[in-house]
Amino acid sequence: KNQVEQSPQSLIILEGKNCTLQCNYTVSPFSNLRWYKQDTGRGPVSLTIMTFSENTKSNGRYTATLDADTKQSSLHITASQLSDSASYICVVLTTDSWGKFQFGAGTQVVVTP
Amino acid sequence: DAGITQSPRHKVTETGTPVTLRCHQTENHRYMYWYRQDPGHGLRLIHYSYGVKDTDKGEVSDGYSVSRSKTEDFLLTLESATSSQTSVYFCAIRDVPVGTEAFFGQGTRLTVV
């Protein structure tokens, strides 16, 4: 069973609208949680990194939240643009000495004009 | 962009042939990783390296081997390619502190026919 579950699997939104992606994890021991954006045919690119003590982190129109008690995170995209069409991947890092990543399967976002 | 290059970017090979993928970095990062990405799955770890000549297996290591003779190069070898190894392969690098950024290569699309 994947230790990082993302929802929804995919969504379609109109340009200019907001959306929120969810990530639930059971990974332990927890070090930090990352959100990555992956454009088609490209490697993932980091959006945010949060430790357990951080509740919110923003990167432009992207805002990530973390509730370490409930082991939930969300990524909010504000005023979506066509360039936001991508897969968004939630990644949890353990505190192992070499830092083992656990990847969610991603949420595919399509922004339409 | 971080200095990480994968080669080749695309490859088609026949079942039973050996294949080597190369990951080259110019960041002098200690940790290097090989992942595969398949539809419906998050990125899955094949092998990783925590230093020159120091490597270990990930969750899907069967049929793969790796070598790291220099800090900057991490090679992934499929000893005898099978159709189940058709996938997109990503290399990632990361520096020592567990909270540091991880950077991904552009990916190698491998098709085994």
Short mmCIF file of C-alpha atoms in Angstrom, two decimals:
data_model
loop_
_atom_site.label_atom_id
_atom_site.label_comp_id
_atom_site.label_asym_id
_atom_site.label_seq_id
_atom_site.Cartn_x
_atom_site.Cartn_y
_atom_site.Cartn_z
CA LYS A 1 0.00 0.00 0.00
CA ASN A 2 1.35 3.39 -0.98
CA GLN A 3 2.23 5.44 2.04
CA VAL A 4 1.42 8.69 0.20
CA GLU A 5 -2.08 9.01 -1.22
CA GLN A 6 -3.14 11.90 -3.41
CA SER A 7 -6.58 13.05 -4.47
CA PRO A 8 -8.12 13.64 -6.84
CA GLN A 9 -6.30 11.63 -9.50
CA SER A 10 -7.12 14.28 -12.04
CA LEU A 11 -9.09 17.47 -12.37
CA ILE A 12 -10.03 20.00 -15.00
CA ILE A 13 -10.37 23.65 -14.10
CA LEU A 14 -11.09 26.83 -15.99
CA GLU A 15 -8.34 29.36 -16.40
CA GLY A 16 -8.46 31.91 -13.62
CA LYS A 17 -10.14 29.60 -11.12
CA ASN A 18 -8.62 28.19 -7.92
CA CYS A 19 -8.16 24.56 -6.99
CA THR A 20 -6.89 22.49 -4.09
CA LEU A 21 -5.07 19.18 -4.22
CA GLN A 22 -4.89 16.79 -1.28
CA CYS A 23 -2.16 14.55 0.08
CA ASN A 24 -2.47 12.08 2.96
CA TYR A 25 0.54 10.17 4.20
CA THR A 26 1.43 7.48 6.68
CA VAL A 27 5.21 7.69 6.21
CA SER A 28 7.21 7.52 9.41
CA PRO A 29 9.51 8.85 10.70
CA PHE A 30 8.64 12.13 9.05
CA SER A 31 11.27 14.65 8.01
CA ASN A 32 9.67 16.95 5.50
CA LEU A 33 6.99 17.11 2.83
CA ARG A 34 7.49 18.43 -0.67
CA TRP A 35 5.26 19.32 -3.55
CA TYR A 36 6.63 18.95 -7.05
CA LYS A 37 5.28 20.04 -10.41
CA GLN A 38 5.96 17.77 -13.36
CA ASP A 39 5.28 19.01 -16.85
CA THR A 40 4.70 16.39 -19.54
CA GLY A 41 7.99 14.91 -20.68
CA ARG A 42 10.01 16.68 -18.01
CA GLY A 43 11.44 15.85 -14.62
CA PRO A 44 9.72 17.00 -11.41
CA VAL A 45 10.51 20.50 -10.20
CA SER A 46 10.18 21.52 -6.58
CA LEU A 47 7.44 23.94 -5.51
CA THR A 48 7.65 23.82 -1.71
CA ILE A 49 9.39 22.03 1.15
CA MET A 50 7.86 21.97 4.63
CA THR A 51 9.06 20.49 7.89
CA PHE A 52 6.69 19.28 10.59
CA SER A 53 6.81 22.66 12.35
CA GLU A 54 5.64 24.60 9.28
CA ASN A 55 1.93 24.95 8.58
CA THR A 56 1.99 27.00 5.40
CA LYS A 57 4.44 27.80 2.67
CA SER A 58 3.88 29.78 -0.49
CA ASN A 59 5.62 29.95 -3.83
CA GLY A 60 3.92 32.53 -6.00
CA ARG A 61 0.40 31.35 -6.75
CA TYR A 62 1.07 28.01 -5.05
CA THR A 63 0.35 27.64 -1.34
CA ALA A 64 1.00 24.42 0.52
CA THR A 65 -0.36 23.57 3.95
CA LEU A 66 0.68 20.85 6.33
CA ASP A 67 -1.06 19.32 9.33
CA ALA A 68 1.52 16.97 10.83
CA ASP A 69 -0.94 15.76 13.46
CA THR A 70 -3.43 14.42 10.93
CA LYS A 71 -0.71 13.72 8.35
CA GLN A 72 -2.41 15.74 5.67
CA SER A 73 -1.19 18.32 3.23
CA SER A 74 -2.81 20.39 0.54
CA LEU A 75 -1.62 22.42 -2.41
CA HIS A 76 -3.74 25.39 -3.41
CA ILE A 77 -3.36 26.95 -6.83
CA THR A 78 -4.70 30.49 -7.09
CA ALA A 79 -5.90 32.13 -10.30
CA SER A 80 -4.84 29.18 -12.43
CA GLN A 81 -3.03 29.70 -15.71
CA LEU A 82 -2.69 27.45 -18.73
CA SER A 83 0.92 26.83 -17.72
CA ASP A 84 -0.30 25.22 -14.51
CA SER A 85 -1.40 22.19 -16.52
CA ALA A 86 0.85 19.47 -15.13
CA SER A 87 1.07 16.61 -12.69
CA TYR A 88 1.51 17.64 -9.06
CA ILE A 89 3.33 15.18 -6.89
CA CYS A 90 3.38 14.99 -3.11
CA VAL A 91 6.62 13.61 -1.68
CA VAL A 92 7.40 12.75 1.91
CA LEU A 93 10.94 12.38 3.16
CA THR A 94 11.84 10.22 6.13
CA THR A 95 14.59 10.94 8.60
CA ASP A 96 16.67 7.98 7.47
CA SER A 97 20.30 8.90 7.16
CA TRP A 98 20.13 8.96 3.39
CA GLY A 99 16.67 10.47 3.16
CA LYS A 100 14.27 8.04 1.59
CA PHE A 101 11.58 9.68 -0.57
CA GLN A 102 8.03 8.35 -0.72
CA PHE A 103 6.17 9.58 -3.78
CA GLY A 104 2.46 9.95 -4.32
CA ALA A 105 1.08 8.95 -7.72
CA GLY A 106 0.31 12.57 -8.53
CA THR A 107 -2.73 14.65 -9.45
CA GLN A 108 -3.05 15.53 -13.12
CA VAL A 109 -4.32 19.10 -13.49
CA VAL A 110 -5.66 20.40 -16.79
CA VAL A 111 -6.38 24.11 -17.07
CA THR A 112 -8.70 25.00 -19.94
CA PRO A 113 -9.24 28.42 -21.53
CA ASP B 1 18.54 24.70 -13.47
CA ALA B 2 20.64 22.28 -11.48
CA GLY B 3 23.46 20.67 -13.40
CA ILE B 4 22.08 17.20 -13.96
CA THR B 5 22.04 15.49 -17.34
CA GLN B 6 20.66 12.13 -18.35
CA SER B 7 21.66 10.26 -21.46
CA PRO B 8 20.28 9.04 -23.69
CA ARG B 9 16.92 10.82 -23.57
CA HIS B 10 15.22 8.14 -25.62
CA LYS B 11 16.15 4.57 -26.39
CA VAL B 12 14.52 1.60 -28.03
CA THR B 13 16.15 -1.75 -27.43
CA GLU B 14 15.39 -5.41 -27.94
CA THR B 15 14.53 -7.90 -25.24
CA GLY B 16 17.61 -9.57 -23.84
CA THR B 17 20.10 -6.85 -24.71
CA PRO B 18 22.09 -4.94 -22.08
CA VAL B 19 21.34 -1.23 -21.67
CA THR B 20 23.18 1.44 -19.70
CA LEU B 21 21.71 4.80 -18.76
CA ARG B 22 23.93 7.60 -17.55
CA CYS B 23 23.31 10.35 -15.04
CA HIS B 24 25.88 13.14 -14.87
CA GLN B 25 25.90 15.97 -12.32
CA THR B 26 28.01 19.08 -11.96
CA GLU B 27 26.75 20.01 -8.46
CA ASN B 28 29.07 17.75 -6.45
CA HIS B 29 26.07 16.43 -4.51
CA ARG B 30 26.63 13.33 -2.43
CA TYR B 31 23.38 11.48 -3.02
CA MET B 32 22.24 10.20 -6.39
CA TYR B 33 19.11 8.19 -7.14
CA TRP B 34 17.58 6.25 -10.00
CA TYR B 35 13.79 6.07 -10.22
CA ARG B 36 11.35 4.66 -12.70
CA GLN B 37 7.97 6.22 -13.41
CA ASP B 38 5.05 4.20 -14.73
CA PRO B 39 1.42 5.21 -15.26
CA GLY B 40 -0.60 4.96 -12.06
CA HIS B 41 2.48 4.70 -9.88
CA GLY B 42 4.53 7.25 -8.07
CA LEU B 43 8.22 7.34 -8.81
CA ARG B 44 9.76 4.15 -7.48
CA LEU B 45 13.32 3.89 -6.29
CA ILE B 46 15.56 1.45 -8.16
CA HIS B 47 18.96 2.11 -6.61
CA TYR B 48 20.66 4.96 -4.84
CA SER B 49 24.18 6.04 -4.01
CA TYR B 50 25.48 7.85 -0.94
CA GLY B 51 29.02 8.27 -2.19
CA VAL B 52 31.61 7.00 -4.64
CA LYS B 53 31.40 3.21 -4.78
CA ASP B 54 28.64 3.28 -2.13
CA THR B 55 25.33 2.09 -3.50
CA ASP B 56 22.28 0.26 -2.24
CA LYS B 57 19.05 -1.22 -3.52
CA GLY B 58 15.69 0.44 -3.65
CA GLU B 59 12.24 -1.08 -3.78
CA VAL B 60 12.34 -2.24 -7.44
CA SER B 61 15.97 -3.23 -7.94
CA ASP B 62 15.52 -6.66 -9.52
CA GLY B 63 17.06 -6.74 -13.01
CA TYR B 64 19.05 -3.54 -12.46
CA SER B 65 22.57 -2.79 -11.34
CA VAL B 66 24.37 0.49 -10.74
CA SER B 67 27.87 1.85 -10.48
CA ARG B 68 29.36 5.09 -9.24
CA SER B 69 33.09 5.34 -9.82
CA LYS B 70 33.11 9.15 -9.74
CA THR B 71 31.08 11.67 -7.77
CA GLU B 72 29.57 13.09 -10.91
CA ASP B 73 28.43 9.91 -12.68
CA PHE B 74 25.84 7.32 -11.70
CA LEU B 75 25.19 4.55 -14.19
CA LEU B 76 22.12 2.32 -14.33
CA THR B 77 22.48 -0.97 -16.19
CA LEU B 78 19.79 -3.35 -17.31
CA GLU B 79 21.74 -6.56 -17.70
CA SER B 80 19.17 -8.22 -19.97
CA ALA B 81 16.30 -5.90 -20.82
CA THR B 82 12.73 -7.15 -20.54
CA SER B 83 9.47 -5.61 -21.69
CA SER B 84 8.51 -4.94 -18.07
CA GLN B 85 11.42 -2.51 -17.92
CA THR B 86 9.82 -0.26 -20.49
CA SER B 87 9.45 2.93 -18.51
CA VAL B 88 10.64 6.48 -17.99
CA TYR B 89 13.74 6.63 -15.84
CA PHE B 90 14.67 9.64 -13.74
CA CYS B 91 17.90 10.43 -12.00
CA ALA B 92 17.89 12.70 -8.95
CA ILE B 93 20.60 14.33 -6.88
CA ARG B 94 20.60 15.76 -3.39
CA ASP B 95 23.12 17.31 -1.04
CA VAL B 96 23.83 16.04 2.46
CA PRO B 97 21.38 17.79 4.85
CA VAL B 98 18.06 15.95 4.75
CA GLY B 99 16.11 19.17 4.22
CA THR B 100 17.94 20.24 1.10
CA GLU B 101 16.43 20.39 -2.32
CA ALA B 102 16.44 17.39 -4.62
CA PHE B 103 16.87 17.96 -8.32
CA PHE B 104 15.67 15.67 -11.07
CA GLY B 105 16.99 15.06 -14.53
CA GLN B 106 14.85 15.32 -17.64
CA GLY B 107 14.24 11.60 -17.82
CA THR B 108 15.09 8.78 -20.21
CA ARG B 109 12.26 7.08 -22.05
CA LEU B 110 13.23 3.43 -22.56
CA THR B 111 11.22 1.08 -24.72
CA VAL B 112 12.03 -2.63 -24.75
CA VAL B 113 10.55 -4.44 -27.74
#
